[in-house]
PDB file of C-alpha atoms and ligand atoms in Angstrom:
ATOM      1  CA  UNK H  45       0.000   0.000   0.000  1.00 88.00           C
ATOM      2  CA  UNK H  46       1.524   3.425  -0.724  1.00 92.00           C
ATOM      3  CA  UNK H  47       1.859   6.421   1.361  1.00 93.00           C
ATOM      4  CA  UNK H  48      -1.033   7.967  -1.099  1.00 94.00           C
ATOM      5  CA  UNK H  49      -3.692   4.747  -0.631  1.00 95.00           C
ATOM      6  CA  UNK H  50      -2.994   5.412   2.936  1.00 96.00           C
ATOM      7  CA  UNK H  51      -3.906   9.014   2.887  1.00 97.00           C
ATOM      8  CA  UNK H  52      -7.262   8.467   0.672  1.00 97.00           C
ATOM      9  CA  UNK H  53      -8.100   5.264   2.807  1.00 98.00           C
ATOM     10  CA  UNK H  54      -7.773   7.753   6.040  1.00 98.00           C
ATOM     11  CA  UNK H  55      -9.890  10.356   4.201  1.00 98.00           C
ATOM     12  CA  UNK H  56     -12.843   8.430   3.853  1.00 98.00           C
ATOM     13  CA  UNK H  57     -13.193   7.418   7.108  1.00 98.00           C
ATOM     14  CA  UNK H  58     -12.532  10.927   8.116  1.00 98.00           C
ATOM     15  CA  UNK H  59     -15.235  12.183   5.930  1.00 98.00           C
ATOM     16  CA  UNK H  60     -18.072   9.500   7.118  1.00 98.00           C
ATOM     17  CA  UNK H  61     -17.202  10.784  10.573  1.00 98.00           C
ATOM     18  CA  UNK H  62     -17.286  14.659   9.447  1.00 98.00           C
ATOM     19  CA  UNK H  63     -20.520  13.726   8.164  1.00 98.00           C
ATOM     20  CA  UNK H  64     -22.281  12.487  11.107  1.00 98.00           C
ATOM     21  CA  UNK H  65     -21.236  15.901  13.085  1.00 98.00           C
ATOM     22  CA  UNK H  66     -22.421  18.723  10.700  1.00 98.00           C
ATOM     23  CA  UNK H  67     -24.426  17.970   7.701  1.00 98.00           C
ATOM     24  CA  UNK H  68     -23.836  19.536   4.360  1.00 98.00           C
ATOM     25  CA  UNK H  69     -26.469  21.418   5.068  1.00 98.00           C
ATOM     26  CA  UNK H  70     -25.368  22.924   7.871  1.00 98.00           C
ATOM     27  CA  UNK H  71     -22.192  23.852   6.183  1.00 98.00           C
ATOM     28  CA  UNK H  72     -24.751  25.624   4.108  1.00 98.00           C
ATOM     29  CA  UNK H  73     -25.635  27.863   6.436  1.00 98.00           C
ATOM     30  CA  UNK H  74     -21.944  29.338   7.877  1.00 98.00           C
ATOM     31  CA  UNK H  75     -21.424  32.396   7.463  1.00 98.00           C
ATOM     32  CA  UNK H  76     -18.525  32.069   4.339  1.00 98.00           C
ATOM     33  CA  UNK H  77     -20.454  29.499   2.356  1.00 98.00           C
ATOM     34  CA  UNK H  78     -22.196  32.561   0.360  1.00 97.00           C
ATOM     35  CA  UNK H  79     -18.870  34.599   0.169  1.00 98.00           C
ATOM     36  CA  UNK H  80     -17.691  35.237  -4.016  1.00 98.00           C
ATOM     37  CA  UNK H  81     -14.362  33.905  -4.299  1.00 98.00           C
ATOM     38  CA  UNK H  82     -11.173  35.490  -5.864  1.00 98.00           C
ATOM     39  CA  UNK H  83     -10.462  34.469  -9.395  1.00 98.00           C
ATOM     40  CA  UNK H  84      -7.440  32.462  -9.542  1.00 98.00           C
ATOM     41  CA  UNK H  85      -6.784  33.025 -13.431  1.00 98.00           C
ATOM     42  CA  UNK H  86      -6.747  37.032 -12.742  1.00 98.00           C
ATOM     43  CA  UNK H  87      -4.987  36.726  -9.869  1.00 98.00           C
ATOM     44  CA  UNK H  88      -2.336  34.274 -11.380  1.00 98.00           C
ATOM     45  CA  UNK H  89      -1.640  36.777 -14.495  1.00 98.00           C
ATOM     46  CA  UNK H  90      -1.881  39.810 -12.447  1.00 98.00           C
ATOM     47  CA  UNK H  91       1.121  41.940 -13.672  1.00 97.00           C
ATOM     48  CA  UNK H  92       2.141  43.228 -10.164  1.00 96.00           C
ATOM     49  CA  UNK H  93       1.696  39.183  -8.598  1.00 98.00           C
ATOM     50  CA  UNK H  94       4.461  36.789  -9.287  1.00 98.00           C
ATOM     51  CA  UNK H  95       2.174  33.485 -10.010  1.00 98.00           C
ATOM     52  CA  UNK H  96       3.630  32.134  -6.774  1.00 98.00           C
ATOM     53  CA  UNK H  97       0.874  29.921  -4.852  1.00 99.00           C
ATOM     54  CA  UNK H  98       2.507  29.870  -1.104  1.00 98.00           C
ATOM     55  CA  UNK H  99       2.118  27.107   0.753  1.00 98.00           C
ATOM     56  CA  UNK H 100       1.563  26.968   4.948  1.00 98.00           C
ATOM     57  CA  UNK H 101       2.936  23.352   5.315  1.00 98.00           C
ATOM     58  CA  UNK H 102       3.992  22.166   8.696  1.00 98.00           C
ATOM     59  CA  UNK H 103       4.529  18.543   8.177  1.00 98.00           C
ATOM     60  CA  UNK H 104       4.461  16.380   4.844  1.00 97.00           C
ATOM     61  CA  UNK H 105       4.912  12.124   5.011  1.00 94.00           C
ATOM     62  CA  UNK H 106       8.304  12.686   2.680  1.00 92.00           C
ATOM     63  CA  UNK H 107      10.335  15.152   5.076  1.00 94.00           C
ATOM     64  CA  UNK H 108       8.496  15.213   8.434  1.00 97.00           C
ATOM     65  CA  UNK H 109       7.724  17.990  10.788  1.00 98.00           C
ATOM     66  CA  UNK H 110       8.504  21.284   8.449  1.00 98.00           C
ATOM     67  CA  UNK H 111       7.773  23.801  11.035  1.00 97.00           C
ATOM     68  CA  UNK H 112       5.502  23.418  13.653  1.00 95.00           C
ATOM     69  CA  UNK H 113       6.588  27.146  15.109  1.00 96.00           C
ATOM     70  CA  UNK H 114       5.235  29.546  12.884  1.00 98.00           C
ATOM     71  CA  UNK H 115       1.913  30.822  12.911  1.00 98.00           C
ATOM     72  CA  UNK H 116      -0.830  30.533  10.441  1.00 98.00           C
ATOM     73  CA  UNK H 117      -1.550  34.403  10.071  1.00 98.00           C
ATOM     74  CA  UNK H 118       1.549  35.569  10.317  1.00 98.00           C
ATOM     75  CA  UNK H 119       2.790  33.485   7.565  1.00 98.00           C
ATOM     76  CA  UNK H 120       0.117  33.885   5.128  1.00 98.00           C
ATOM     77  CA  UNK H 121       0.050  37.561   5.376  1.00 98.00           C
ATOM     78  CA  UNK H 122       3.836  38.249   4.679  1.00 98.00           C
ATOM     79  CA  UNK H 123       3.297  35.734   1.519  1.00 98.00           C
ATOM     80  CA  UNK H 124       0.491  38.467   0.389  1.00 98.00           C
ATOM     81  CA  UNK H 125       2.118  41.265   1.328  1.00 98.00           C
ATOM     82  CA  UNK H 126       5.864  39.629  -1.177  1.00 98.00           C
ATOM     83  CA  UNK H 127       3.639  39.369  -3.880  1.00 98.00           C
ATOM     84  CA  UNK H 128       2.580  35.800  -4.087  1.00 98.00           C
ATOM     85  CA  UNK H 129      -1.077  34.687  -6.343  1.00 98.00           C
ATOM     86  CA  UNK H 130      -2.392  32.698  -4.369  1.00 98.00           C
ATOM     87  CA  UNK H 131      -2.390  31.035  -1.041  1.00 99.00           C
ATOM     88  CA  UNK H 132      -2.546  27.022  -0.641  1.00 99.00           C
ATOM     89  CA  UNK H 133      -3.227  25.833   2.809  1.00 98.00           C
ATOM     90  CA  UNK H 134      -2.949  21.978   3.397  1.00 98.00           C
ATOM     91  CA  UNK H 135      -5.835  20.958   5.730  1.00 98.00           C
ATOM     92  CA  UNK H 136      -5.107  17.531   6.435  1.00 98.00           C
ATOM     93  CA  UNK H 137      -4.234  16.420  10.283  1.00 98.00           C
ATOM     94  CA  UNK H 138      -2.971  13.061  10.447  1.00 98.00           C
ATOM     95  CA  UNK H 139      -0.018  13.389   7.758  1.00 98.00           C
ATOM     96  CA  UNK H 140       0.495  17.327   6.996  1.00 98.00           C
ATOM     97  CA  UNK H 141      -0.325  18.654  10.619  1.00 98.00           C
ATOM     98  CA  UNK H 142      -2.936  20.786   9.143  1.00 98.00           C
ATOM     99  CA  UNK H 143      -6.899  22.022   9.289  1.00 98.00           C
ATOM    100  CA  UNK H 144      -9.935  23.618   8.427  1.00 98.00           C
ATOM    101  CA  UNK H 145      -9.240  26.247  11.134  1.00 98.00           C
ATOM    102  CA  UNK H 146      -5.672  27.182   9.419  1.00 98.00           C
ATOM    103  CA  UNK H 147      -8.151  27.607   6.153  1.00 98.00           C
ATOM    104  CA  UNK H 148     -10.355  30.034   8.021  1.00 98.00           C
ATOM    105  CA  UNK H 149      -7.609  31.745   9.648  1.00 98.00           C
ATOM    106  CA  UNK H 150      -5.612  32.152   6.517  1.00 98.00           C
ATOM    107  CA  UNK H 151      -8.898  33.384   4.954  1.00 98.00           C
ATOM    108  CA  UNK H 152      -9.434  36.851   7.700  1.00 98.00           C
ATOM    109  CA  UNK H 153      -6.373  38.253   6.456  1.00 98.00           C
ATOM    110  CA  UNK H 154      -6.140  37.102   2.458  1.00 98.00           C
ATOM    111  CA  UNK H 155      -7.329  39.527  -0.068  1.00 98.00           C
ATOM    112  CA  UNK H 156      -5.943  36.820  -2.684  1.00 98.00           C
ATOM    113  CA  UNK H 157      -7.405  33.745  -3.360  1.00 98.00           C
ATOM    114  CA  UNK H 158      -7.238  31.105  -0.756  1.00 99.00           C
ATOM    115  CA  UNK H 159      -6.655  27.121  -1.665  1.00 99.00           C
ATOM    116  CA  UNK H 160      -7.508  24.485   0.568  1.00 98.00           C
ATOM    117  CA  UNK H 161      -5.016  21.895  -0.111  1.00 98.00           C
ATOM    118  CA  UNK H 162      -6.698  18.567   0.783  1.00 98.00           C
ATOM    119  CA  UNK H 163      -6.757  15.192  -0.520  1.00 98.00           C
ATOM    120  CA  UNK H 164     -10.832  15.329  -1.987  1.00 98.00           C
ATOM    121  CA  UNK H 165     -12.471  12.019  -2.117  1.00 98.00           C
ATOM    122  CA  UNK H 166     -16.264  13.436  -1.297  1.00 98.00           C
ATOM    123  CA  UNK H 167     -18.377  16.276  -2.564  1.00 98.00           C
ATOM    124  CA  UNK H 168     -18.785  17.165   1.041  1.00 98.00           C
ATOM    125  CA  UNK H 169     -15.323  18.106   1.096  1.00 98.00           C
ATOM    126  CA  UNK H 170     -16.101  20.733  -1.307  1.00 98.00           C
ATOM    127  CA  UNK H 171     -18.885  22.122   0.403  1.00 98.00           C
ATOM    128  CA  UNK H 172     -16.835  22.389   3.373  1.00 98.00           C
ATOM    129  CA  UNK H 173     -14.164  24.078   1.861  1.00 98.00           C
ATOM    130  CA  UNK H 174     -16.903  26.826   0.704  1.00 98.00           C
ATOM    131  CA  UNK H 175     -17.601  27.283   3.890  1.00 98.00           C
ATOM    132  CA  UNK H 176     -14.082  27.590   5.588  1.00 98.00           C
ATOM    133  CA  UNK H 177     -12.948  30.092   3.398  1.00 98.00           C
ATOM    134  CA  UNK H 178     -11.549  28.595   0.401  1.00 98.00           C
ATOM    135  CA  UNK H 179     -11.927  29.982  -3.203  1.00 98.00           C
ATOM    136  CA  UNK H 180      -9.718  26.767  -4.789  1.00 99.00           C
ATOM    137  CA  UNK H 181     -10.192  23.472  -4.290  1.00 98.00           C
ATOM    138  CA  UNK H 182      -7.419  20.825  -5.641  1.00 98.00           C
ATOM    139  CA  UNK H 183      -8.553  17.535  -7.216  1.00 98.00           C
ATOM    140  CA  UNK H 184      -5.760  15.293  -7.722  1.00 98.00           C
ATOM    141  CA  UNK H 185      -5.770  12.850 -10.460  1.00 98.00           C
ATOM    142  CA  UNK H 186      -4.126  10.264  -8.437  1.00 95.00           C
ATOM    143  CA  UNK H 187      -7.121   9.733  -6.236  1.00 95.00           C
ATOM    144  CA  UNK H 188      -9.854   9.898  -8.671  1.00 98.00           C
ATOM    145  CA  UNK H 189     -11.441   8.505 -11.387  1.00 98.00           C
ATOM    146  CA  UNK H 190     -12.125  11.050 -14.559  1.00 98.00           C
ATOM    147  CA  UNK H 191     -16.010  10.748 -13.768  1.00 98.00           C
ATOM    148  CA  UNK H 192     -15.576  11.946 -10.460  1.00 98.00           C
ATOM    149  CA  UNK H 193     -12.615  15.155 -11.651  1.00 98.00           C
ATOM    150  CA  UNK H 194     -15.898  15.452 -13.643  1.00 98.00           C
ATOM    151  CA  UNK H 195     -18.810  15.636 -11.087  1.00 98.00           C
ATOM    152  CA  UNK H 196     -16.285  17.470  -8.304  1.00 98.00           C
ATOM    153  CA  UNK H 197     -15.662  20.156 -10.479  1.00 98.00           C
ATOM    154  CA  UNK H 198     -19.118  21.016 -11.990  1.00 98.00           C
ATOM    155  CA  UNK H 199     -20.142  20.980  -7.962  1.00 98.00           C
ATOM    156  CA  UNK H 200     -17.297  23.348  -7.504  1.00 98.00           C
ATOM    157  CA  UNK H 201     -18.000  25.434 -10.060  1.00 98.00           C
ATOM    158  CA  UNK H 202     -22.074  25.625  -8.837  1.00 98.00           C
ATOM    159  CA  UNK H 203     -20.365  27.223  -5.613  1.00 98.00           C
ATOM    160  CA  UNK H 204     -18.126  29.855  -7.427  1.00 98.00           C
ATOM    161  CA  UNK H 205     -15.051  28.028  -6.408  1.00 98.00           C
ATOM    162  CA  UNK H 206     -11.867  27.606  -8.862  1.00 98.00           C
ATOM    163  CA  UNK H 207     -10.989  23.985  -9.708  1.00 98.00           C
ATOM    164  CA  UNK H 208      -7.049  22.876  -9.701  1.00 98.00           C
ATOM    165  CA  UNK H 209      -6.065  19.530 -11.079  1.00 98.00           C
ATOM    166  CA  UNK H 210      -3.103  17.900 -10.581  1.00 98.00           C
ATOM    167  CA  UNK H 211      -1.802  15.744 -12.374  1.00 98.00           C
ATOM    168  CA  UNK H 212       1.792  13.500 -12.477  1.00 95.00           C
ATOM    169  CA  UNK H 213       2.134  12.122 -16.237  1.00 96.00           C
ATOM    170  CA  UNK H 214       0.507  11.946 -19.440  1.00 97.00           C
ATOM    171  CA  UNK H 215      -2.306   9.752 -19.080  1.00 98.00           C
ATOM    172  CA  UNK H 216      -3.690  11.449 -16.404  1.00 98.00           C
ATOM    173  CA  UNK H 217      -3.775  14.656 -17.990  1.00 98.00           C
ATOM    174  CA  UNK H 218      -4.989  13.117 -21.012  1.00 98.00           C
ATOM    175  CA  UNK H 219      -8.118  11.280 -18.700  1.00 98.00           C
ATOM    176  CA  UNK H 220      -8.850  14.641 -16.935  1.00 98.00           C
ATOM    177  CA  UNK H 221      -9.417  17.524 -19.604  1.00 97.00           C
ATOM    178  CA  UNK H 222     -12.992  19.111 -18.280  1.00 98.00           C
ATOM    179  CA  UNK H 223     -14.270  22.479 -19.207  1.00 97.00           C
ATOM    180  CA  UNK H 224     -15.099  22.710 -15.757  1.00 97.00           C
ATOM    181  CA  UNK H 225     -11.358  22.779 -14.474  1.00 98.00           C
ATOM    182  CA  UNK H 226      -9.748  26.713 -14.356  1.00 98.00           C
ATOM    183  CA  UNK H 227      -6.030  25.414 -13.361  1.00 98.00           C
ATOM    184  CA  UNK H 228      -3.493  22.140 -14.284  1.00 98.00           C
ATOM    185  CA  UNK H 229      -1.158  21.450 -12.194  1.00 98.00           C
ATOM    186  CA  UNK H 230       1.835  19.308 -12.904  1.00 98.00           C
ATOM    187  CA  UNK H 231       3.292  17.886  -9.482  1.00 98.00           C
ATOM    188  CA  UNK H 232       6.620  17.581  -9.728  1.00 98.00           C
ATOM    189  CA  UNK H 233       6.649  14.933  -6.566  1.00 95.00           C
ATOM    190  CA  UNK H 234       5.600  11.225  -7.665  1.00 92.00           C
ATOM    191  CA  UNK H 235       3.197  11.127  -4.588  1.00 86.00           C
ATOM    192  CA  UNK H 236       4.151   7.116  -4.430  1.00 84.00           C
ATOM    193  CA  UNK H 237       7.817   7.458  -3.904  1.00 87.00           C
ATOM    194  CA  UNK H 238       8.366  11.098  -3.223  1.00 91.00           C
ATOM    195  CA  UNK H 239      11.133  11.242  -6.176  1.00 94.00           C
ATOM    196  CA  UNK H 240      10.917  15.249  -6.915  1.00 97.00           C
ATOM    197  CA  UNK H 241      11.693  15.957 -10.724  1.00 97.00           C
ATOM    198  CA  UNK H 242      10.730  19.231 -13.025  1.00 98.00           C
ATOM    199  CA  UNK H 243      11.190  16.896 -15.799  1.00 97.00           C
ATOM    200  CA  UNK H 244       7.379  15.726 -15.286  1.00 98.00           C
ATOM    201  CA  UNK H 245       6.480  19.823 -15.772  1.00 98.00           C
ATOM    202  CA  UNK H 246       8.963  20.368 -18.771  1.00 98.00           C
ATOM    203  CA  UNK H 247       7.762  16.930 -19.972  1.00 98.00           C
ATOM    204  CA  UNK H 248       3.956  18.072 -19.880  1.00 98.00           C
ATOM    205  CA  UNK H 249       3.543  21.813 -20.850  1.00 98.00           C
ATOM    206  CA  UNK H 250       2.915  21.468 -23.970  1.00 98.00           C
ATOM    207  CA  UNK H 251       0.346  18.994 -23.787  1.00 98.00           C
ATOM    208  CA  UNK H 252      -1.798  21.418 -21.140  1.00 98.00           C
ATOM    209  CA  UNK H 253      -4.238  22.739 -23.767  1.00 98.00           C
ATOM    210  CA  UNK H 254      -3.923  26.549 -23.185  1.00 98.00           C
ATOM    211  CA  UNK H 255      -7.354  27.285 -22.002  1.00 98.00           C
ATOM    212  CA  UNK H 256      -6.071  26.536 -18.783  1.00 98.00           C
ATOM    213  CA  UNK H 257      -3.692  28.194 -16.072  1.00 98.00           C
ATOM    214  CA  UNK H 258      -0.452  26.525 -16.001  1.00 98.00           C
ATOM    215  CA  UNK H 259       0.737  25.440 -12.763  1.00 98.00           C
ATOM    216  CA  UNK H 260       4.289  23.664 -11.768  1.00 98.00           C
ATOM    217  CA  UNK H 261       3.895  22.186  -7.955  1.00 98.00           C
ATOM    218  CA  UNK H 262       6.835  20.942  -5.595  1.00 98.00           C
ATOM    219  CA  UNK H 263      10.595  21.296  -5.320  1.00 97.00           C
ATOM    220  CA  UNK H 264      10.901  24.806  -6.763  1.00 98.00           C
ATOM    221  CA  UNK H 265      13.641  26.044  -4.673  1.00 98.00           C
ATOM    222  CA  UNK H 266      15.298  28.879  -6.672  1.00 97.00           C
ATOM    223  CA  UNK H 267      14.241  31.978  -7.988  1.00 98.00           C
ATOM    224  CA  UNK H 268      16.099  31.158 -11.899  1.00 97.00           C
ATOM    225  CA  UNK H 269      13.505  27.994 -11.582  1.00 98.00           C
ATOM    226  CA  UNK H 270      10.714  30.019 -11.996  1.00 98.00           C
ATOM    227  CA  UNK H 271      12.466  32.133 -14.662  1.00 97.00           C
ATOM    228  CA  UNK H 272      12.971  28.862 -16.483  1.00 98.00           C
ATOM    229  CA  UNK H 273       9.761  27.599 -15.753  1.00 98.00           C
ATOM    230  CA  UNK H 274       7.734  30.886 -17.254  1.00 98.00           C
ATOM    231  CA  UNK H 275       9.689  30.593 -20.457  1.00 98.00           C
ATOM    232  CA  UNK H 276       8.316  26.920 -21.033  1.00 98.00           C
ATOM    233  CA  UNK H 277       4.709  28.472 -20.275  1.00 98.00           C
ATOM    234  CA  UNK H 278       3.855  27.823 -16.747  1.00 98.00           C
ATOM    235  CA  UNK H 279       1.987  31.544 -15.215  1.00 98.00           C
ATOM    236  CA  UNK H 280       1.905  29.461 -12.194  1.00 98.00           C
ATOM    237  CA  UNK H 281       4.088  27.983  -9.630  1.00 98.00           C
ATOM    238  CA  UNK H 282       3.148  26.294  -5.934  1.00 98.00           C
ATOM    239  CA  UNK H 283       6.181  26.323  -3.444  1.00 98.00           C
ATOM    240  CA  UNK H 284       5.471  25.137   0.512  1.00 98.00           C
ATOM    241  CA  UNK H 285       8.825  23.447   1.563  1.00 98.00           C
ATOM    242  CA  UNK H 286      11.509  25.820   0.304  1.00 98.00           C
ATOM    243  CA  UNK H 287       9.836  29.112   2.187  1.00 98.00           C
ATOM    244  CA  UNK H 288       8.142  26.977   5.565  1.00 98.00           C
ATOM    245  CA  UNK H 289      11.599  25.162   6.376  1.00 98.00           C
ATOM    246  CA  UNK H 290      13.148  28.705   7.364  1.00 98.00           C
ATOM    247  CA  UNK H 291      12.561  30.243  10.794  1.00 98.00           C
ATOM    248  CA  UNK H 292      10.721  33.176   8.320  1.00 98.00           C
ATOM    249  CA  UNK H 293       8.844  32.003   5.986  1.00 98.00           C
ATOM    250  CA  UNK H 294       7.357  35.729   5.379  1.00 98.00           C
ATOM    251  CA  UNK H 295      10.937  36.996   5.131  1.00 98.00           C
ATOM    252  CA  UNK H 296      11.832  33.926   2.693  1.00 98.00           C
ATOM    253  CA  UNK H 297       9.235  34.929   0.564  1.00 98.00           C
ATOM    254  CA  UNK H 298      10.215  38.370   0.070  1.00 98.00           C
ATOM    255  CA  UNK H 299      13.986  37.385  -0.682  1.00 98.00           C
ATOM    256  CA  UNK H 300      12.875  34.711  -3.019  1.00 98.00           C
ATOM    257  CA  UNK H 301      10.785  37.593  -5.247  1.00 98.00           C
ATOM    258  CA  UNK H 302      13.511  40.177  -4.801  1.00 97.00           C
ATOM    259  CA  UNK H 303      15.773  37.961  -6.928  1.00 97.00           C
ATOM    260  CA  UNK H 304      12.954  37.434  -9.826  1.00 96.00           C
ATOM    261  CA  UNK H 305      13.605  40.734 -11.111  1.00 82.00           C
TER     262      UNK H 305
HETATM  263  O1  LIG E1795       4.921  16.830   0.287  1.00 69.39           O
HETATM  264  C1  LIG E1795       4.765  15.603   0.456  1.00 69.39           C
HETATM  265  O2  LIG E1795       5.563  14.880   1.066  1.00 69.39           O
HETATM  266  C2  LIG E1795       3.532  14.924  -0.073  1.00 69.39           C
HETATM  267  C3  LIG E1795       3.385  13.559   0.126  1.00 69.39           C
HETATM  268  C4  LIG E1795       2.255  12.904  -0.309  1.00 69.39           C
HETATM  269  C5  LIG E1795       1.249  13.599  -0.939  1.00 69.39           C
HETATM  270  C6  LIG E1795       1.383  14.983  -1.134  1.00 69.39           C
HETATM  271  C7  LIG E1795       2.515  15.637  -0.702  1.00 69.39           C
HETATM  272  N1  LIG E1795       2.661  16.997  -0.850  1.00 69.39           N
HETATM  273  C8  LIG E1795       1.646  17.865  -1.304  1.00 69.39           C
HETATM  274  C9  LIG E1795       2.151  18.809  -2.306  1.00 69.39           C
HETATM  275  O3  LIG E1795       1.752  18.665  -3.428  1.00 69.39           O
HETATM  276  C10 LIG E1795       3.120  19.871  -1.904  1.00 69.39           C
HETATM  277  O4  LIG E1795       2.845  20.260  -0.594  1.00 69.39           O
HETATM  278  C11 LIG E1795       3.133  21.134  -2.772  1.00 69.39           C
HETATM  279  O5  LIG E1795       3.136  20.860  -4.120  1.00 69.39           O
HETATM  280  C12 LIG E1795       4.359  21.988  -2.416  1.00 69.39           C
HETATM  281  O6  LIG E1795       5.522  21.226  -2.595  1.00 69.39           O
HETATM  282  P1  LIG E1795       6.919  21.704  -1.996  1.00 69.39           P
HETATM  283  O7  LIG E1795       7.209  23.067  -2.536  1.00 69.39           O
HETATM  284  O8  LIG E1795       7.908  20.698  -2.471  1.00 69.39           O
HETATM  285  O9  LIG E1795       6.767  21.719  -0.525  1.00 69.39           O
END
């Protein structure tokens, strides 16, 4: 069984049990669920954003405890304040250290849009990330079948949210072309073994039909990577590890888009 079974096996019984505490309905009626979200496409080509999508990771199965010091506000604010597109914020507990109260924390001081980084197996998922704050939601290829990319993002899109996919190779991408989906993202990380190449982004580009937002995920760890990465025809690029391993992430940030000019 691989780390990534693991994670979706976990998720399902952590949805049945989500479930039985506050219906969908009920998530219906918080007070974010009828917020308008933040386009990621405008926010993404923005001239004075960088494309970055800043991760708040504490924890991740391939390295560990990231940073457990740093707080949630603090370190989502500085990322806005360098520059950065977007926001991701991993909710998951059990592997990332995460949760849906980073999501709505993150949210009170974002005027950018806000992703909720999560491993989606259920359309309650998505409600639930309406109502936390988020104005993404990712769908991974890995853990799906095309129907459901399908059916999760036309819910999505009913709620005004923006769809990511991510995808690894060819064959997903190929499975998981929907009108529905805003944003493709390549993950660099093989989410069975962890191996971290941009090959799979250079590999893929040009096979992303140009409809939709570009997006390289994972090991980006230098500013001439994204410089690299733009001129293959990515707008977009997620980075968690490389800022949330410093003592500043907020400070990182800032360095890191000082030396893209
Ligand atoms: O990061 C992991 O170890 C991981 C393991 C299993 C499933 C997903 C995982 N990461 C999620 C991500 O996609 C990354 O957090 C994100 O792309 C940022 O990557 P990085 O810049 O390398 O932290």
């Amino acid at each position: 069984m691989t780390i990534l079974d693991k994670i979706v096996e976990r998720k399902k019984e952590e949805v049945s049990a989500a479930k039985a505490r506050v219906t969908e309905a009920e998530l219906q009626q918080m007070p974010l669920f009828g917020r308008h979200c933040y386009s990621l496409r405008e926010s993404v080509l923005h001239p004075q954003r960088t494309g970055i999508i800043a991760e708040y990771k504490r924890a991740s199965p391939s390295k560990g405890l990231i940073n457990g010091k740093v707080k949630v506000q603090e370190v989502v604010a500085g990322y806005q304040a360098a520059g950065a597109s977007a926001v991701s914020v991993l909710t998951d507990h059990d592997f990332f250290q995460g949760s849906l109260q980073d999501l709505s924390e993150a949210r009170k001081v974002l005027e950018i849009p806000l992703l909720r980084k999560e491993f989606i197996v259920d359309k309650y998922q998505i409600t639930e990330a309406k109502a936390y704050g988020a104005d993404i939601i990712l769908l991974i290829a890995a853990c799906l079948s095309p129907q459901q990319v399908q059916d999760f993002a036309a819910y999505a899109k009913t709620l005004g949210l923006n769809v990511l996919l991510e995808v690894h190779n060819e064959q997903e991408l190929n499975d998981n072309i929907f009108p529905e989906i805003d944003a493709i993202g390549v993950n660099n990380r093989n989410l069975k073994d962890f191996i971290v190449s941009l090959d799979h982004s250079y590999k893929l580009v040009d096979r992303i039909p140009n409809t939709y937002i570009k997006v390289s995920e994972s090991g980006i760890s230098n500013p001439h990577t994204i410089k690299e990465l733009k001129d293959k025809g990515f707008q977009g690029f997620l980075i968690g590890e490389n800022f949330m391993k410093t003592e500043d992430p907020a400070y990182a940030i800032q360095d890191f888009v000082r030396q893209l000019s």
